[in-house]
Amino acid sequence: MRELHIQQSIDTVEIPFKMPTLNHKEWDVGDVHVTQFVMAEYFGVFKLLVAGMGNFENKDGKYVLLSVIDGQCVLKIGQQEYKLQKGQHLILPSTVTEWSLDGDATLIASKPGDEA
C-alpha cells in the first residue's frame, strides 16, 4: 500500500481561507493583446489575443507552454514557420529567446514563476 501524506496535506491548507491577491495586468505586444491572469512564485498564466503580428522575447530563460484555444495563427521562430490552430498545444523551450505570432487566434500561455 502507498504511504499516506496526511500531515503534508494538512500543512498546505490555510484556515480560515484567505483569497490570494491576483496581479492582473494587460498590455499590447504589437497586435497581440496580453492579459496576465496571475504571476505567482511557481507559475504564471496569460491570455494572448492575436489580431495581427506580435514579436516576443524570452528574457527570463524559462520555457513557455502555449495552447491555442480559438482561431489560427503562425508561430515564427527564426526562419521556421509553424501553422497553429485551435486544439494544438506546444512547448517553447528556454533556448527559444525570440518568437512571433501572426494571425487571428486566442492562446493561453503559462510558464514557471521566479521560484520554479
Short mmCIF file of C-alpha atoms in Angstrom, two decimals:
data_model
loop_
_atom_site.label_atom_id
_atom_site.label_comp_id
_atom_site.label_asym_id
_atom_site.label_seq_id
_atom_site.Cartn_x
_atom_site.Cartn_y
_atom_site.Cartn_z
CA MET A 1 0.00 0.00 0.00
CA ARG A 2 1.07 3.55 -0.69
CA GLU A 3 2.05 5.72 2.27
CA LEU A 4 -0.46 8.48 3.03
CA HIS A 5 0.87 12.01 3.46
CA ILE A 6 -1.87 13.35 5.68
CA GLN A 7 0.26 15.82 7.66
CA GLN A 8 1.77 17.29 4.48
CA SER A 9 -1.76 17.74 3.10
CA ILE A 10 -2.89 19.49 6.28
CA ASP A 11 0.19 21.74 6.17
CA THR A 12 -0.87 23.12 2.77
CA VAL A 13 -4.33 24.21 3.94
CA GLU A 14 -4.86 27.70 5.32
CA ILE A 15 -7.80 28.14 7.71
CA PRO A 16 -9.56 30.49 7.63
CA PHE A 17 -9.28 30.76 3.84
CA LYS A 18 -7.56 33.90 2.55
CA MET A 19 -8.24 34.87 -1.05
CA PRO A 20 -4.88 35.23 -2.83
CA THR A 21 -4.05 38.56 -4.41
CA LEU A 22 -4.05 38.22 -8.18
CA ASN A 23 -1.81 40.58 -10.10
CA HIS A 24 -3.98 41.09 -13.18
CA LYS A 25 -2.27 43.24 -15.84
CA GLU A 26 -2.85 43.98 -19.51
CA TRP A 27 -0.56 45.26 -22.27
CA ASP A 28 -0.01 45.04 -26.03
CA VAL A 29 2.85 43.42 -27.92
CA GLY A 30 2.37 44.72 -31.44
CA ASP A 31 -1.07 43.48 -32.49
CA VAL A 32 -1.28 40.94 -29.67
CA HIS A 33 -3.20 41.90 -26.52
CA VAL A 34 -1.71 40.16 -23.47
CA THR A 35 -3.69 39.61 -20.27
CA GLN A 36 -1.74 38.39 -17.26
CA PHE A 37 -4.14 36.44 -15.08
CA VAL A 38 -1.60 35.55 -12.43
CA MET A 39 2.15 35.61 -11.92
CA ALA A 40 2.97 33.70 -8.76
CA GLU A 41 6.10 32.18 -7.23
CA TYR A 42 5.86 28.95 -9.18
CA PHE A 43 3.79 29.73 -12.27
CA GLY A 44 2.23 32.41 -14.45
CA VAL A 45 -0.82 32.26 -16.74
CA PHE A 46 -1.53 34.65 -19.63
CA LYS A 47 -4.06 35.05 -22.44
CA LEU A 48 -2.74 36.13 -25.84
CA LEU A 49 -5.37 37.66 -28.14
CA VAL A 50 -3.67 37.64 -31.55
CA ALA A 51 -5.09 40.12 -34.08
CA GLY A 52 -2.07 40.55 -36.37
CA MET A 53 1.66 40.39 -35.65
CA GLY A 54 3.41 40.41 -32.28
CA ASN A 55 7.12 39.85 -31.57
CA PHE A 56 8.05 38.31 -28.22
CA GLU A 57 11.30 37.93 -26.30
CA ASN A 58 12.02 35.34 -23.63
CA LYS A 59 14.26 37.27 -21.25
CA ASP A 60 13.95 35.07 -18.16
CA GLY A 61 15.33 31.88 -19.71
CA LYS A 62 12.28 29.71 -18.90
CA TYR A 63 10.10 27.56 -21.14
CA VAL A 64 6.62 28.66 -22.25
CA LEU A 65 3.60 26.38 -22.72
CA LEU A 66 1.16 27.52 -25.41
CA SER A 67 -2.38 26.26 -26.03
CA VAL A 68 -4.39 27.53 -28.99
CA ILE A 69 -7.97 27.82 -27.75
CA ASP A 70 -9.50 29.59 -30.76
CA GLY A 71 -8.64 30.59 -34.32
CA GLN A 72 -5.38 30.06 -36.15
CA CYS A 73 -2.03 31.79 -36.41
CA VAL A 74 1.56 31.30 -37.49
CA LEU A 75 4.36 30.90 -34.96
CA LYS A 76 7.70 32.05 -36.33
CA ILE A 77 11.00 31.09 -34.69
CA GLY A 78 13.97 32.33 -36.67
CA GLN A 79 13.28 31.39 -40.29
CA GLN A 80 10.95 28.48 -39.36
CA GLU A 81 7.18 28.97 -39.52
CA TYR A 82 4.61 26.72 -37.83
CA LYS A 83 0.89 26.91 -38.58
CA LEU A 84 -1.14 26.65 -35.37
CA GLN A 85 -4.85 26.10 -34.96
CA LYS A 86 -7.43 25.59 -32.25
CA GLY A 87 -6.72 22.50 -30.15
CA GLN A 88 -2.94 22.48 -30.60
CA HIS A 89 -0.51 22.70 -27.68
CA LEU A 90 3.24 23.16 -27.68
CA ILE A 91 6.25 23.94 -25.54
CA LEU A 92 8.71 26.69 -26.43
CA PRO A 93 11.93 25.56 -24.73
CA SER A 94 14.05 28.05 -22.82
CA THR A 95 16.50 28.13 -25.74
CA VAL A 96 13.89 29.95 -27.85
CA THR A 97 14.64 33.57 -26.98
CA GLU A 98 12.69 35.34 -29.76
CA TRP A 99 9.45 34.32 -31.46
CA SER A 100 6.45 35.90 -33.14
CA LEU A 101 2.77 35.20 -33.65
CA ASP A 102 0.77 36.40 -36.64
CA GLY A 103 -2.88 35.71 -37.39
CA ASP A 104 -6.24 35.71 -35.65
CA ALA A 105 -6.24 33.47 -32.58
CA THR A 106 -6.57 33.20 -28.83
CA LEU A 107 -3.87 31.37 -26.90
CA ILE A 108 -3.26 30.57 -23.26
CA ALA A 109 0.39 30.76 -22.22
CA SER A 110 1.87 29.55 -18.98
CA LYS A 111 5.39 29.49 -17.66
CA PRO A 112 7.29 28.84 -14.44
CA GLY A 113 7.50 31.64 -11.92
CA ASP A 114 10.64 33.08 -10.38
CA GLU A 115 10.86 30.39 -7.69
CA ALA A 116 10.38 27.42 -10.03
#
